[in-house]
Amino acid sequence: LPGHVLLAPIRNVERLADMRTEELADLWSSAQVVARCLETRFGAQGFNFAIQDGCVAGQSVPHLHLHIIPRVAKDLERNDEIYEKLDVFEFR
């Protein structure tokens, strides 16, 4: 979907549990800033925030990253279709 952003912490970590408390706070504060920008640029009315934490959860690269996906009404035929699109987006 237009405006899909990947946000990654400065320190390379593989899993969410590997992050320090202050790094988590920074990641989500940054996500908030990015979301505001996407509201302005793409007219986003809502967002999907996704982290695939570990191989069994669909993580395809060995570093943590947060998907920020702007959404608008009726952008997908089925709302849950976003998860299928995430699978296609991942670098496999």
PDB file of C-alpha atoms in Angstrom:
ATOM      1  CA  LEU A   1       0.000   0.000   0.000  1.00  0.00           C
ATOM      2  CA  PRO A   2       1.258   3.519  -0.699  1.00  0.00           C
ATOM      3  CA  GLY A   3       3.324   4.987   2.138  1.00  0.00           C
ATOM      4  CA  HIS A   4       4.372   1.675   3.708  1.00  0.00           C
ATOM      5  CA  VAL A   5       7.388   2.478   5.928  1.00  0.00           C
ATOM      6  CA  LEU A   6       9.884   0.191   7.649  1.00  0.00           C
ATOM      7  CA  LEU A   7      11.285   1.580  10.874  1.00  0.00           C
ATOM      8  CA  ALA A   8      14.319  -0.079  12.462  1.00  0.00           C
ATOM      9  CA  PRO A   9      16.202   0.671  15.668  1.00  0.00           C
ATOM     10  CA  ILE A  10      19.677   2.192  15.406  1.00  0.00           C
ATOM     11  CA  ARG A  11      21.236  -0.753  17.246  1.00  0.00           C
ATOM     12  CA  ASN A  12      20.840  -3.932  15.230  1.00  0.00           C
ATOM     13  CA  VAL A  13      18.804  -6.436  17.256  1.00  0.00           C
ATOM     14  CA  GLU A  14      17.127  -9.584  16.049  1.00  0.00           C
ATOM     15  CA  ARG A  15      14.157  -9.772  18.407  1.00  0.00           C
ATOM     16  CA  LEU A  16      11.921  -7.399  20.334  1.00  0.00           C
ATOM     17  CA  ALA A  17      13.096  -8.937  23.615  1.00  0.00           C
ATOM     18  CA  ASP A  18      16.660  -7.893  22.718  1.00  0.00           C
ATOM     19  CA  MET A  19      15.774  -4.196  22.846  1.00  0.00           C
ATOM     20  CA  ARG A  20      16.490  -1.971  25.834  1.00  0.00           C
ATOM     21  CA  THR A  21      13.592  -0.106  27.437  1.00  0.00           C
ATOM     22  CA  GLU A  22      14.789   3.255  26.115  1.00  0.00           C
ATOM     23  CA  GLU A  23      15.161   1.799  22.600  1.00  0.00           C
ATOM     24  CA  LEU A  24      11.554   0.577  22.696  1.00  0.00           C
ATOM     25  CA  ALA A  25      10.377   4.008  23.795  1.00  0.00           C
ATOM     26  CA  ASP A  26      12.376   5.595  20.961  1.00  0.00           C
ATOM     27  CA  LEU A  27      11.011   3.139  18.374  1.00  0.00           C
ATOM     28  CA  TRP A  28       7.379   3.847  19.285  1.00  0.00           C
ATOM     29  CA  SER A  29       7.947   7.601  19.616  1.00  0.00           C
ATOM     30  CA  SER A  30       9.473   7.535  16.147  1.00  0.00           C
ATOM     31  CA  ALA A  31       6.520   5.488  14.873  1.00  0.00           C
ATOM     32  CA  GLN A  32       4.190   8.198  16.162  1.00  0.00           C
ATOM     33  CA  VAL A  33       6.127  10.889  14.278  1.00  0.00           C
ATOM     34  CA  VAL A  34       6.147   8.822  11.074  1.00  0.00           C
ATOM     35  CA  ALA A  35       2.405   8.156  11.402  1.00  0.00           C
ATOM     36  CA  ARG A  36       1.687  11.882  11.652  1.00  0.00           C
ATOM     37  CA  CYS A  37       3.730  12.485   8.502  1.00  0.00           C
ATOM     38  CA  LEU A  38       1.844   9.717   6.688  1.00  0.00           C
ATOM     39  CA  GLU A  39      -1.480  11.227   7.725  1.00  0.00           C
ATOM     40  CA  THR A  40      -0.449  14.464   6.056  1.00  0.00           C
ATOM     41  CA  ARG A  41       1.234  12.989   2.967  1.00  0.00           C
ATOM     42  CA  PHE A  42      -1.110  10.081   2.200  1.00  0.00           C
ATOM     43  CA  GLY A  43      -4.335  11.095   3.946  1.00  0.00           C
ATOM     44  CA  ALA A  44      -4.119   8.078   6.250  1.00  0.00           C
ATOM     45  CA  GLN A  45      -7.200   7.507   8.378  1.00  0.00           C
ATOM     46  CA  GLY A  46      -5.650   4.657  10.380  1.00  0.00           C
ATOM     47  CA  PHE A  47      -2.590   2.417  10.520  1.00  0.00           C
ATOM     48  CA  ASN A  48      -1.413  -1.143  10.786  1.00  0.00           C
ATOM     49  CA  PHE A  49       1.719  -1.459  12.900  1.00  0.00           C
ATOM     50  CA  ALA A  50       3.343  -4.876  12.517  1.00  0.00           C
ATOM     51  CA  ILE A  51       6.399  -6.616  13.929  1.00  0.00           C
ATOM     52  CA  GLN A  52       7.104 -10.178  12.884  1.00  0.00           C
ATOM     53  CA  ASP A  53       9.190 -11.347  15.831  1.00  0.00           C
ATOM     54  CA  GLY A  54      11.057 -14.564  15.021  1.00  0.00           C
ATOM     55  CA  CYS A  55      11.097 -16.932  12.066  1.00  0.00           C
ATOM     56  CA  VAL A  56       7.922 -18.739  13.120  1.00  0.00           C
ATOM     57  CA  ALA A  57       6.127 -15.359  13.106  1.00  0.00           C
ATOM     58  CA  GLY A  58       7.211 -14.635   9.534  1.00  0.00           C
ATOM     59  CA  GLN A  59      10.388 -12.623  10.226  1.00  0.00           C
ATOM     60  CA  SER A  60      12.464 -13.037   7.065  1.00  0.00           C
ATOM     61  CA  VAL A  61      15.499 -10.903   7.912  1.00  0.00           C
ATOM     62  CA  PRO A  62      17.519 -11.219  11.133  1.00  0.00           C
ATOM     63  CA  HIS A  63      16.882  -7.725  12.451  1.00  0.00           C
ATOM     64  CA  LEU A  64      13.888  -6.179  14.129  1.00  0.00           C
ATOM     65  CA  HIS A  65      11.826  -3.754  12.098  1.00  0.00           C
ATOM     66  CA  LEU A  66       8.391  -2.217  12.437  1.00  0.00           C
ATOM     67  CA  HIS A  67       6.034  -1.979   9.473  1.00  0.00           C
ATOM     68  CA  ILE A  68       3.947   1.204   9.485  1.00  0.00           C
ATOM     69  CA  ILE A  69       1.172   0.911   6.926  1.00  0.00           C
ATOM     70  CA  PRO A  70      -1.171   3.832   6.345  1.00  0.00           C
ATOM     71  CA  ARG A  71      -4.800   2.877   5.728  1.00  0.00           C
ATOM     72  CA  VAL A  72      -7.772   4.625   4.193  1.00  0.00           C
ATOM     73  CA  ALA A  73     -11.368   3.470   3.899  1.00  0.00           C
ATOM     74  CA  LYS A  74     -11.862   0.640   1.391  1.00  0.00           C
ATOM     75  CA  ASP A  75      -8.167   0.491   0.419  1.00  0.00           C
ATOM     76  CA  LEU A  76      -8.457  -3.313   0.457  1.00  0.00           C
ATOM     77  CA  GLU A  77     -11.382  -5.526  -0.387  1.00  0.00           C
ATOM     78  CA  ARG A  78     -10.921  -7.441   2.886  1.00  0.00           C
ATOM     79  CA  ASN A  79      -9.310  -5.703   5.864  1.00  0.00           C
ATOM     80  CA  ASP A  80      -7.293  -8.803   6.816  1.00  0.00           C
ATOM     81  CA  GLU A  81      -5.794  -8.858   3.309  1.00  0.00           C
ATOM     82  CA  ILE A  82      -3.079  -6.633   4.794  1.00  0.00           C
ATOM     83  CA  TYR A  83      -1.424  -9.711   6.325  1.00  0.00           C
ATOM     84  CA  GLU A  84      -1.204 -11.413   2.944  1.00  0.00           C
ATOM     85  CA  LYS A  85       0.376  -8.254   1.537  1.00  0.00           C
ATOM     86  CA  LEU A  86       2.939  -8.245   4.359  1.00  0.00           C
ATOM     87  CA  ASP A  87       3.964 -11.771   3.408  1.00  0.00           C
ATOM     88  CA  VAL A  88       4.485 -10.692  -0.204  1.00  0.00           C
ATOM     89  CA  PHE A  89       6.425  -7.580   0.884  1.00  0.00           C
ATOM     90  CA  GLU A  90       8.931  -9.522   2.994  1.00  0.00           C
ATOM     91  CA  PHE A  91      12.242 -10.229   1.282  1.00  0.00           C
ATOM     92  CA  ARG A  92      12.259 -14.001   0.827  1.00  0.00           C
TER      93      ARG A  92
END
